[in-house]
Coordinates of C-alpha atoms and ligand atoms in Angstrom, one line a residue:
M28 CA -95.6 46.3 38.0
P29 CA -92.5 44.1 38.6
S30 CA -93.0 40.4 38.6
V31 CA -92.2 38.2 41.6
H32 CA -89.3 36.9 39.5
T33 CA -87.8 40.4 38.9
C34 CA -88.4 41.4 42.5
V35 CA -86.7 38.3 43.9
Y36 CA -83.7 38.4 41.7
D37 CA -83.3 42.2 42.5
F38 CA -83.4 41.3 46.2
L39 CA -80.9 38.5 45.9
R40 CA -78.6 40.7 44.0
A41 CA -78.8 43.4 46.6
Q42 CA -78.0 40.8 49.3
G43 CA -75.0 39.5 47.3
L44 CA -76.7 36.1 46.8
T45 CA -75.8 35.6 43.2
T46 CA -74.7 32.0 43.3
V47 CA -77.5 29.4 43.1
F48 CA -76.6 25.8 44.0
G49 CA -79.3 23.5 42.6
N50 CA -80.7 20.5 40.9
P51 CA -83.7 21.5 38.8
G52 CA -87.0 19.9 38.0
S53 CA -90.1 21.2 36.2
N54 CA -91.4 23.0 39.3
E55 CA -88.2 25.1 39.4
L56 CA -87.9 26.0 35.7
P57 CA -90.1 29.2 36.0
F58 CA -87.7 30.5 38.7
L59 CA -84.6 29.6 36.5
K60 CA -85.9 31.0 33.3
N61 CA -84.4 34.4 32.2
F62 CA -81.5 33.6 34.6
P63 CA -79.7 36.9 34.9
A64 CA -76.2 37.1 33.4
D65 CA -74.6 38.3 36.6
F66 CA -75.9 35.2 38.5
R67 CA -74.1 31.8 38.6
Y68 CA -75.9 28.5 38.7
V69 CA -73.9 25.6 40.2
L70 CA -75.3 22.2 39.2
G71 CA -75.0 19.3 41.6
L72 CA -76.1 15.9 40.3
H73 CA -77.7 14.8 43.7
E74 CA -79.3 17.1 46.2
G75 CA -76.9 15.9 49.0
V76 CA -74.1 17.2 46.8
V77 CA -76.0 20.5 46.2
V78 CA -76.5 21.1 49.9
G79 CA -72.9 19.9 50.7
M80 CA -71.4 22.4 48.2
A81 CA -73.6 25.2 49.5
D82 CA -72.7 24.3 53.1
G83 CA -69.0 24.5 52.3
F84 CA -69.5 27.7 50.4
A85 CA -71.5 29.4 53.1
Q86 CA -69.1 28.4 55.9
A87 CA -66.1 29.5 54.0
C88 CA -67.7 32.8 53.0
G89 CA -69.3 33.4 56.4
A90 CA -72.4 34.5 54.5
P91 CA -75.7 32.9 53.3
A92 CA -75.8 30.6 50.3
L93 CA -78.9 30.0 48.1
V94 CA -80.0 26.5 47.3
N95 CA -82.8 25.5 44.8
L96 CA -84.2 22.0 45.2
H97 CA -86.8 20.0 43.3
A98 CA -90.1 19.6 45.3
A99 CA -90.4 16.9 48.0
A100 CA -88.1 14.3 46.4
G101 CA -85.2 16.8 46.0
S102 CA -85.8 18.1 49.5
G103 CA -85.8 14.6 50.9
N104 CA -82.5 13.8 49.2
A105 CA -81.1 17.0 50.8
M106 CA -82.1 16.1 54.4
G107 CA -79.0 14.0 55.3
A108 CA -76.7 16.9 54.2
L109 CA -79.0 19.2 56.2
T110 CA -78.1 17.5 59.5
N111 CA -74.5 18.8 59.0
A112 CA -75.7 22.3 57.9
W113 CA -78.0 22.5 61.0
Y114 CA -75.2 21.7 63.5
A115 CA -72.7 23.9 61.6
H116 CA -75.1 26.8 62.0
S117 CA -74.6 27.2 58.2
P118 CA -76.8 30.0 56.8
L119 CA -78.4 28.1 53.9
V120 CA -81.4 29.5 52.2
L121 CA -83.2 26.5 50.8
T122 CA -85.9 27.0 48.2
A123 CA -88.0 24.2 46.6
G124 CA -90.4 24.3 43.7
Q125 CA -94.0 23.5 44.5
Q126 CA -96.7 22.5 42.0
A127 CA -99.0 25.3 40.6
R128 CA -101.3 26.4 43.5
E129 CA -104.4 24.9 41.9
M130 CA -102.8 21.5 41.6
V131 CA -101.5 21.1 45.2
G132 CA -104.8 20.1 46.8
V133 CA -105.6 17.3 44.3
E134 CA -102.1 15.9 45.1
S135 CA -100.9 15.9 41.5
M136 CA -97.4 14.7 40.7
L137 CA -94.8 16.9 42.3
A138 CA -97.2 18.5 44.8
N139 CA -96.2 18.5 48.4
V140 CA -99.3 19.0 50.5
D141 CA -97.4 19.8 53.7
A142 CA -94.2 21.3 52.2
A143 CA -93.2 23.4 55.1
Q144 CA -93.3 20.4 57.4
L145 CA -90.8 18.3 55.4
P146 CA -87.5 19.8 56.4
R147 CA -88.3 20.3 60.1
P148 CA -86.6 20.0 62.6
L149 CA -83.4 20.7 60.6
V150 CA -84.3 24.3 59.7
K151 CA -84.7 27.5 61.8
W152 CA -87.8 28.5 59.8
S153 CA -89.9 26.9 57.1
Y154 CA -92.8 28.3 55.1
E155 CA -94.9 28.3 52.0
P156 CA -96.3 31.8 51.2
A157 CA -100.1 32.0 51.4
C158 CA -100.2 34.0 48.2
A159 CA -98.0 34.8 45.2
S160 CA -97.4 38.4 46.1
D161 CA -95.9 37.4 49.4
V162 CA -93.1 35.4 47.8
P163 CA -90.5 38.2 47.8
R164 CA -91.1 39.2 51.4
A165 CA -91.0 35.5 52.5
L166 CA -87.7 35.0 50.6
A167 CA -86.3 38.1 52.3
Q168 CA -87.4 36.6 55.7
A169 CA -85.7 33.3 54.8
V170 CA -82.4 35.2 54.0
H171 CA -82.5 37.4 57.1
S172 CA -83.5 34.6 59.4
A173 CA -80.7 32.3 58.0
R174 CA -78.1 35.0 58.7
L175 CA -79.3 36.2 62.2
A176 CA -77.5 34.6 65.1
P177 CA -77.6 31.8 65.8
S178 CA -77.4 31.4 62.0
G179 CA -78.8 28.3 60.3
P180 CA -80.7 26.9 57.4
T181 CA -84.2 28.1 56.4
Y182 CA -86.6 26.6 53.8
L183 CA -89.2 28.2 51.5
S184 CA -91.6 26.3 49.2
I185 CA -92.6 28.3 46.2
P186 CA -95.5 27.3 43.8
H187 CA -94.2 27.6 40.3
D188 CA -97.1 29.7 39.0
D189 CA -96.1 32.4 41.6
W190 CA -93.1 33.6 39.6
A191 CA -95.2 35.4 36.9
A192 CA -97.4 37.2 39.4
E193 CA -97.0 40.9 40.0
V194 CA -96.0 42.8 43.2
S195 CA -96.3 46.5 43.9
P196 CA -93.2 48.6 43.0
R197 CA -93.2 50.1 46.5
T198 CA -93.2 46.6 48.1
A199 CA -90.2 45.7 46.1
E200 CA -88.4 49.0 46.9
L201 CA -89.1 48.6 50.7
L202 CA -87.8 45.0 50.8
Q203 CA -84.6 45.9 49.0
S204 CA -83.7 48.9 51.1
R205 CA -84.3 47.5 54.6
T206 CA -81.5 46.2 56.8
V207 CA -81.7 43.6 59.6
A208 CA -78.9 43.6 62.2
T209 CA -78.1 42.2 65.6
A210 CA -76.9 44.4 68.4
G211 CA -75.1 41.9 70.6
R212 CA -72.9 43.8 73.0
P213 CA -72.6 42.3 76.5
D214 CA -73.8 43.9 79.6
D215 CA -70.9 45.4 81.7
E216 CA -72.0 43.8 84.9
Q217 CA -72.2 40.3 83.3
V218 CA -68.7 40.6 81.8
D219 CA -67.2 42.0 85.1
A220 CA -68.6 39.0 86.9
L221 CA -67.2 36.6 84.2
A222 CA -63.8 38.2 84.3
Q223 CA -63.6 38.1 88.1
R224 CA -64.3 34.4 88.1
I225 CA -61.6 33.8 85.4
N226 CA -59.1 36.1 87.2
A227 CA -59.7 34.3 90.5
A228 CA -59.3 30.7 89.0
A229 CA -56.1 28.9 90.1
N230 CA -55.9 26.5 87.2
P231 CA -58.4 27.4 84.4
V232 CA -58.6 25.6 81.0
L233 CA -60.0 27.0 77.7
V234 CA -62.2 25.0 75.3
L235 CA -62.9 26.6 71.9
G236 CA -65.6 25.6 69.5
P237 CA -66.4 26.0 65.8
A238 CA -68.3 29.2 66.3
V239 CA -65.0 31.0 67.2
D240 CA -63.7 30.1 63.7
A241 CA -67.1 30.9 62.1
C242 CA -67.1 34.4 63.4
G243 CA -63.3 35.0 62.8
A244 CA -62.5 35.3 66.6
N245 CA -59.4 33.1 66.3
E246 CA -57.0 35.9 67.2
R247 CA -59.1 36.8 70.2
A248 CA -58.8 33.2 71.4
V249 CA -55.0 33.4 71.0
A250 CA -55.0 36.7 72.9
I251 CA -57.0 35.1 75.8
A252 CA -54.6 32.1 75.8
D253 CA -51.5 34.4 75.8
R254 CA -53.0 36.5 78.6
L255 CA -53.9 33.5 80.8
R256 CA -51.2 31.0 79.8
L257 CA -53.7 28.2 80.1
P258 CA -54.1 25.0 78.1
A259 CA -56.5 25.4 75.1
W260 CA -58.5 22.4 73.8
I261 CA -60.7 22.2 70.7
A262 CA -64.3 21.2 71.7
P263 CA -65.2 17.5 71.0
S264 CA -66.4 16.4 67.6
A265 CA -64.6 19.4 66.0
S266 CA -66.1 20.6 62.8
R267 CA -63.8 23.6 62.4
C268 CA -60.4 24.8 63.9
P269 CA -60.7 27.9 66.1
F270 CA -57.1 28.0 67.3
P271 CA -53.6 27.6 65.7
T272 CA -52.4 24.1 66.4
N273 CA -48.8 25.3 66.6
H274 CA -49.5 27.6 69.6
R275 CA -47.9 26.5 72.9
S276 CA -51.3 26.4 74.6
F277 CA -52.8 24.0 72.0
R278 CA -53.6 20.6 73.5
G279 CA -55.7 18.8 70.8
V280 CA -59.3 17.9 70.4
L281 CA -61.2 16.8 73.5
P282 CA -62.5 13.2 73.6
A283 CA -66.2 13.1 72.8
A284 CA -67.3 11.2 76.0
I285 CA -68.8 12.4 79.2
K286 CA -66.3 10.4 81.3
G287 CA -63.3 11.3 79.2
I288 CA -63.8 15.1 79.5
A289 CA -64.5 15.1 83.2
E290 CA -61.4 13.0 83.9
L291 CA -59.2 15.1 81.7
F292 CA -60.4 18.3 83.5
S293 CA -60.3 16.8 87.0
D294 CA -57.4 19.1 88.0
H295 CA -59.0 22.3 86.7
D296 CA -61.1 24.6 88.9
L297 CA -62.6 26.5 86.0
V298 CA -63.5 25.3 82.4
I299 CA -64.1 28.2 80.0
V300 CA -66.0 27.1 76.9
I301 CA -66.4 29.6 74.0
G302 CA -68.4 29.0 70.8
A303 CA -69.3 25.3 71.3
P304 CA -72.1 23.3 72.8
V305 CA -71.3 21.8 76.2
F306 CA -70.5 19.3 74.9
R307 CA -71.0 17.5 71.6
Y308 CA -70.5 14.0 72.9
H309 CA -70.4 10.9 70.6
Q310 CA -69.3 7.6 72.1
Y311 CA -71.3 6.6 75.2
A312 CA -69.0 6.5 78.3
P313 CA -71.2 7.6 81.2
G314 CA -69.9 9.4 84.3
E315 CA -70.1 12.7 86.1
Y316 CA -70.3 15.6 83.7
L317 CA -67.8 17.7 85.7
A318 CA -65.4 16.7 88.5
D319 CA -66.1 17.8 92.0
G320 CA -64.8 21.3 92.7
A321 CA -64.7 22.3 89.1
Q322 CA -66.9 25.1 87.6
L323 CA -67.8 25.8 84.0
I324 CA -68.4 29.1 82.2
H325 CA -70.1 28.8 78.8
I326 CA -70.2 31.6 76.2
T327 CA -72.3 31.0 73.1
A328 CA -74.4 32.8 70.6
D329 CA -77.0 29.9 70.6
P330 CA -79.8 30.0 73.2
N331 CA -80.5 26.3 72.6
E332 CA -76.9 25.3 73.3
A333 CA -77.0 27.4 76.5
A334 CA -80.3 25.9 77.7
R335 CA -79.5 22.2 77.0
A336 CA -76.1 22.1 78.6
P337 CA -76.1 19.8 81.7
M338 CA -73.7 22.0 83.7
G339 CA -72.1 25.4 83.9
D340 CA -73.2 29.0 83.8
A341 CA -74.0 30.2 80.3
T342 CA -73.9 33.6 78.8
V343 CA -75.7 34.1 75.4
G344 CA -74.4 36.8 73.2
D345 CA -72.1 37.8 70.4
I346 CA -69.0 35.8 71.2
S347 CA -66.5 38.2 69.6
A348 CA -68.0 41.1 71.6
V349 CA -67.9 39.0 74.8
M350 CA -64.3 38.0 74.1
D351 CA -63.3 41.7 73.5
A352 CA -65.0 42.7 76.7
L353 CA -63.2 40.0 78.6
L354 CA -59.8 40.9 77.1
A355 CA -60.3 44.4 78.5
R356 CA -60.6 42.9 82.0
L357 CA -58.4 39.8 82.2
A358 CA -55.3 40.1 84.3
P359 CA -52.1 38.7 82.8
A360 CA -51.2 35.3 84.4
T361 CA -47.7 34.6 85.7
R362 CA -48.2 30.8 85.8
D363 CA -45.9 28.5 83.8
W364 CA -47.0 27.8 80.2
P365 CA -48.4 24.3 79.5
E366 CA -45.7 21.7 78.8
P367 CA -44.8 21.3 75.1
L368 CA -46.8 18.5 73.4
P369 CA -44.7 15.4 72.7
R370 CA -44.0 14.9 69.0
P371 CA -45.9 11.9 67.6
G372 CA -43.6 9.0 66.8
G373 CA -42.8 7.3 63.4
V374 CA -45.1 4.6 62.0
A375 CA -44.2 1.9 59.4
D376 CA -46.0 1.6 56.1
E377 CA -47.1 -1.9 54.9
A378 CA -46.4 -3.3 51.4
D379 CA -48.5 -1.3 48.9
R380 CA -50.3 0.5 51.8
L381 CA -49.4 3.7 53.5
A382 CA -49.9 4.5 57.1
P383 CA -52.3 7.4 57.3
E384 CA -49.9 9.1 59.7
N385 CA -47.2 9.1 57.0
V386 CA -49.7 10.5 54.4
F387 CA -50.5 13.3 56.8
D388 CA -46.8 14.0 57.5
A389 CA -46.2 14.3 53.8
I390 CA -49.2 16.6 53.3
D391 CA -48.1 18.8 56.2
A392 CA -44.6 19.1 54.7
L393 CA -45.8 19.8 51.1
S394 CA -48.9 21.9 51.5
P395 CA -49.0 25.7 51.4
E396 CA -49.0 27.0 55.0
D397 CA -52.5 28.4 54.5
A398 CA -54.0 25.3 52.9
I399 CA -57.6 24.5 53.8
Y400 CA -58.5 20.9 54.7
V401 CA -61.9 19.4 54.3
K402 CA -61.8 16.1 56.2
E403 CA -64.1 13.1 56.1
S404 CA -62.0 10.1 57.0
T405 CA -63.4 9.1 60.4
S406 CA -60.8 6.7 61.6
T407 CA -57.9 9.1 61.2
V408 CA -59.1 12.1 63.2
T409 CA -56.5 11.9 66.0
A410 CA -53.6 11.2 63.6
F411 CA -54.6 14.2 61.5
W412 CA -54.8 16.7 64.4
Q413 CA -51.4 15.5 65.7
R414 CA -49.6 15.8 62.4
V415 CA -51.1 18.5 60.2
T416 CA -50.6 22.1 61.3
L417 CA -53.5 24.5 61.0
R418 CA -52.5 28.1 61.4
H419 CA -55.2 30.3 60.0
P420 CA -58.9 30.8 60.3
D421 CA -61.2 28.7 58.0
S422 CA -58.5 26.0 57.7
Y423 CA -60.5 23.0 58.6
F424 CA -64.0 21.7 57.9
F425 CA -65.5 18.4 59.0
P426 CA -69.2 17.3 58.9
A427 CA -70.8 18.9 61.9
A428 CA -73.3 16.2 62.5
G429 CA -71.0 13.3 61.3
G430 CA -73.4 12.8 58.4
L431 CA -71.2 11.3 55.6
G432 CA -71.4 12.8 52.2
F433 CA -70.2 16.3 53.3
G434 CA -66.5 16.1 52.4
L435 CA -66.4 15.9 48.7
P436 CA -69.1 18.5 47.9
A437 CA -68.1 20.8 50.7
A438 CA -64.5 20.9 49.4
V439 CA -65.8 22.1 46.1
G440 CA -67.9 24.8 47.8
V441 CA -65.0 25.9 50.1
Q442 CA -62.7 26.2 47.1
M443 CA -65.2 28.3 45.2
A444 CA -65.5 30.6 48.2
Q445 CA -61.7 30.8 48.8
P446 CA -60.1 30.6 45.3
Q447 CA -56.9 32.2 46.5
R448 CA -56.2 29.2 48.9
R449 CA -55.6 25.6 48.1
V450 CA -58.3 23.2 49.3
V451 CA -57.3 19.6 50.1
A452 CA -60.1 17.1 50.7
L453 CA -59.0 14.1 52.8
I454 CA -61.8 11.6 52.4
G455 CA -62.3 7.9 53.4
E456 CA -63.3 5.6 50.6
G457 CA -66.5 4.9 52.5
S458 CA -67.4 8.5 52.9
A459 CA -66.6 9.4 49.3
N460 CA -69.4 7.2 48.0
Y461 CA -72.2 9.1 49.7
A462 CA -71.6 12.1 47.5
I463 CA -69.3 10.9 44.7
T464 CA -71.1 12.9 42.0
A465 CA -69.5 16.0 43.5
L466 CA -66.5 15.0 41.3
W467 CA -68.6 15.9 38.2
S468 CA -69.2 19.5 39.6
A469 CA -65.5 19.9 40.4
A470 CA -64.5 18.8 36.9
H471 CA -67.3 20.7 35.1
Y472 CA -66.6 24.0 36.9
E473 CA -62.8 23.5 37.0
I474 CA -62.6 23.7 40.7
P475 CA -58.9 22.8 41.6
V476 CA -59.5 20.7 44.8
V477 CA -57.0 18.0 45.5
F478 CA -59.0 15.0 46.6
V479 CA -57.0 12.4 48.6
I480 CA -59.0 9.2 49.0
L481 CA -57.7 7.2 52.0
K482 CA -58.7 3.7 50.9
N483 CA -58.5 1.2 53.8
D484 CA -61.2 -1.0 52.3
T485 CA -63.3 -0.8 55.4
Y486 CA -65.6 1.5 57.4
G487 CA -62.6 2.0 59.7
A488 CA -64.4 4.0 62.5
L489 CA -67.1 1.3 62.7
R490 CA -64.4 -1.3 63.3
W491 CA -63.4 0.7 66.3
F492 CA -67.0 1.2 67.4
S493 CA -67.7 -2.5 66.9
R494 CA -65.1 -3.3 69.6
L495 CA -66.5 -0.5 71.9
L496 CA -70.1 -1.7 71.6
D497 CA -69.1 -5.4 71.7
A498 CA -70.5 -6.0 68.2
E499 CA -67.4 -7.2 66.3
D500 CA -69.4 -9.8 64.4
A501 CA -71.7 -7.1 62.8
P502 CA -72.0 -7.5 58.9
G503 CA -71.6 -4.7 56.4
I504 CA -68.4 -3.1 57.6
D505 CA -66.0 -3.9 54.8
L506 CA -66.1 -2.5 51.2
P507 CA -63.3 -3.9 49.2
G508 CA -62.9 -3.7 45.4
L509 CA -63.5 0.0 44.8
D510 CA -61.3 1.7 42.1
F511 CA -61.4 5.4 42.5
C512 CA -59.2 6.1 39.5
S513 CA -61.8 4.5 37.3
I514 CA -64.6 6.3 39.1
A515 CA -62.8 9.7 38.8
A516 CA -62.2 9.1 35.0
G517 CA -66.0 8.6 34.6
Y518 CA -66.7 12.0 36.1
G519 CA -63.9 13.7 34.2
V520 CA -61.4 14.1 37.0
Q521 CA -57.7 13.4 36.5
S522 CA -56.4 10.8 38.9
E523 CA -53.3 9.1 40.3
R524 CA -52.8 6.1 42.6
A525 CA -50.0 6.1 45.2
T526 CA -49.0 2.9 46.9
D527 CA -45.7 4.2 48.4
G528 CA -44.5 7.3 50.1
E529 CA -42.3 8.5 47.3
T530 CA -45.0 8.3 44.7
F531 CA -47.5 10.0 47.0
R532 CA -45.2 12.9 47.6
R533 CA -44.6 13.3 43.9
V534 CA -48.2 13.1 42.8
Y535 CA -49.4 15.3 45.7
A536 CA -46.9 18.0 44.8
E537 CA -48.0 17.8 41.1
A538 CA -51.6 18.0 42.1
L539 CA -50.9 21.2 44.2
A540 CA -49.3 22.7 41.2
R541 CA -52.3 22.1 39.0
T542 CA -54.4 25.1 39.7
D543 CA -56.9 25.0 36.8
R544 CA -58.7 21.7 37.5
P545 CA -59.2 19.1 40.2
T546 CA -57.0 16.0 40.9
L547 CA -57.9 12.8 42.7
I548 CA -55.3 10.7 44.4
E549 CA -56.2 7.2 45.6
V550 CA -54.0 6.0 48.5
P551 CA -54.4 2.5 49.8
T552 CA -53.9 2.9 53.6
T553 CA -53.7 0.8 56.7
T554 CA -56.6 0.9 59.2
I555 CA -56.0 2.9 62.4
E556 CA -58.2 4.0 65.3
P557 CA -59.9 7.3 65.6
Ligands
LIG11 N1 -74.2 6.9 56.9 C1 -74.1 8.3 57.0 C2 -74.8 9.2 56.1 N2 -73.3 8.9 57.9 C3 -72.7 8.0 58.8 N3 -71.9 8.7 59.8 C4 -72.7 6.6 58.7 C5 -73.5 6.1 57.7 C6 -72.0 5.7 59.7 N4 -70.5 5.8 59.6 C7 -69.8 6.5 60.6 O1 -70.3 7.2 61.5 S1 -68.2 6.4 60.3 C8 -68.4 5.4 58.9 C9 -69.7 5.1 58.7 C10 -70.3 4.3 57.6 C11 -67.2 4.8 58.2 C12 -66.6 5.7 57.2 O2 -65.7 5.1 56.5 P1 -64.5 5.8 55.7 O3 -63.5 6.3 56.8 O4 -63.9 4.8 54.8 O5 -65.0 7.0 55.0 P2 -62.6 5.5 57.9 O6 -61.5 6.4 58.1 O7 -62.2 4.1 57.3 O8 -63.5 5.3 59.1

């Protein structure tokens, strides 16, 4: 009879889940023993880093990633990172070790009496199997559920004495040979009606969200823009880039405010939103959700996104399939193309501090055209989107829930998933500290990410927010005195400091040329507004 251990590893192998991101404790050792040679264990030194690396890996692969956490304490440490994974629809399969079954009820050390409750509401499904022989089936459920649309994290608590239990060979065989697939083709009548509304619109506008990039529908988005000659915006609080920023329809990222969006769209009679929530607001600027006379069409794979939107007519389905069906029906528009966007102006550096705009111009000029940017510098969002060209799918990742601590580890995971492309992590010095130990994983596994730390000595975005919220006297907003070159050395990462443009361009080009290990570049910067 195969053991639960054998059966689970065979299932994971059959699913292509041979990378385990983890941080171990005693409860997890029975799972990790006899670790198969064709599997890879990626150690993160804090569970926020473990989940961040897995999140980047899963998003950049477009496939589930396996995470192994230690009991309640490790799961708790992972929860902040889980907010981002949840809103990114990242298919993470989280497993956590539980005490031996007999020791749970007496609340021994490392027992979690209500394990399945802990990660809610940031997982699609959470469970602890009722008996050892159900562990392989429950793990299969966790994998299939994470992958099925709308994809998202799942959680399984596994008592450590379950791994040695036996399962029937037939149970193992059935689990490994089954498939679980979505059939998401849209209904003809529904697509006809959508296409008619779009064809009849006098002045439509397109809004594209992260799910377009996640399902690789970027070219379909371009085809729709080319057919309709309409302005194309990135949905607010953008966590991915679904549309080439050098396309003549590209307008930028929408403001994340109710009033801002309604005002911007006041001249449009139809707003077409694909692959995004309607909308992911941030700063509170109340107003009408949609201008008088405007209508909104919402295409999403997520029933929750559809149901909670305050306006518009939503269609839930496979967004690539809906886009294909629409493209077969959309009439070519003859209207003028949107005006070319003005080029952003020049900005002066200060003594020993670079303007972030100039750092981004240098990065845009020197990076390979298919570079991937993982960004977590909150005050420089607008400057980045204006100055760095994103041409290809999977070129941009930002924390989907704004939970800091994503950027450094996610960059490591993205680079592992896409070794043929260069990954550049643009991280504020505030953000970097939430998951700084990711530097150790990058160094240890020789992951050649270029980490650029934009060091303005303050939580820059909070400076802006403090003005918005009339709280400019709030304490705790500055963090001077950090030395990232020393920190990088402590974790084994080569580093450089660049206080002028010429030095930055030289060390950045050198870092890009270093393909066998990571580099960190500390850049003192001025503080700008998001
Ligand atoms: N803690 C966590 C886990 N996530 C958060 N988003 C915050 C705190 C609050 N926060 C923001 O929303 S932005 C920000 C904080 C602290 C400032 C980040 O500073 P930075 O970048 O140096 O990384 P900027 O460019 O100076 O804003």
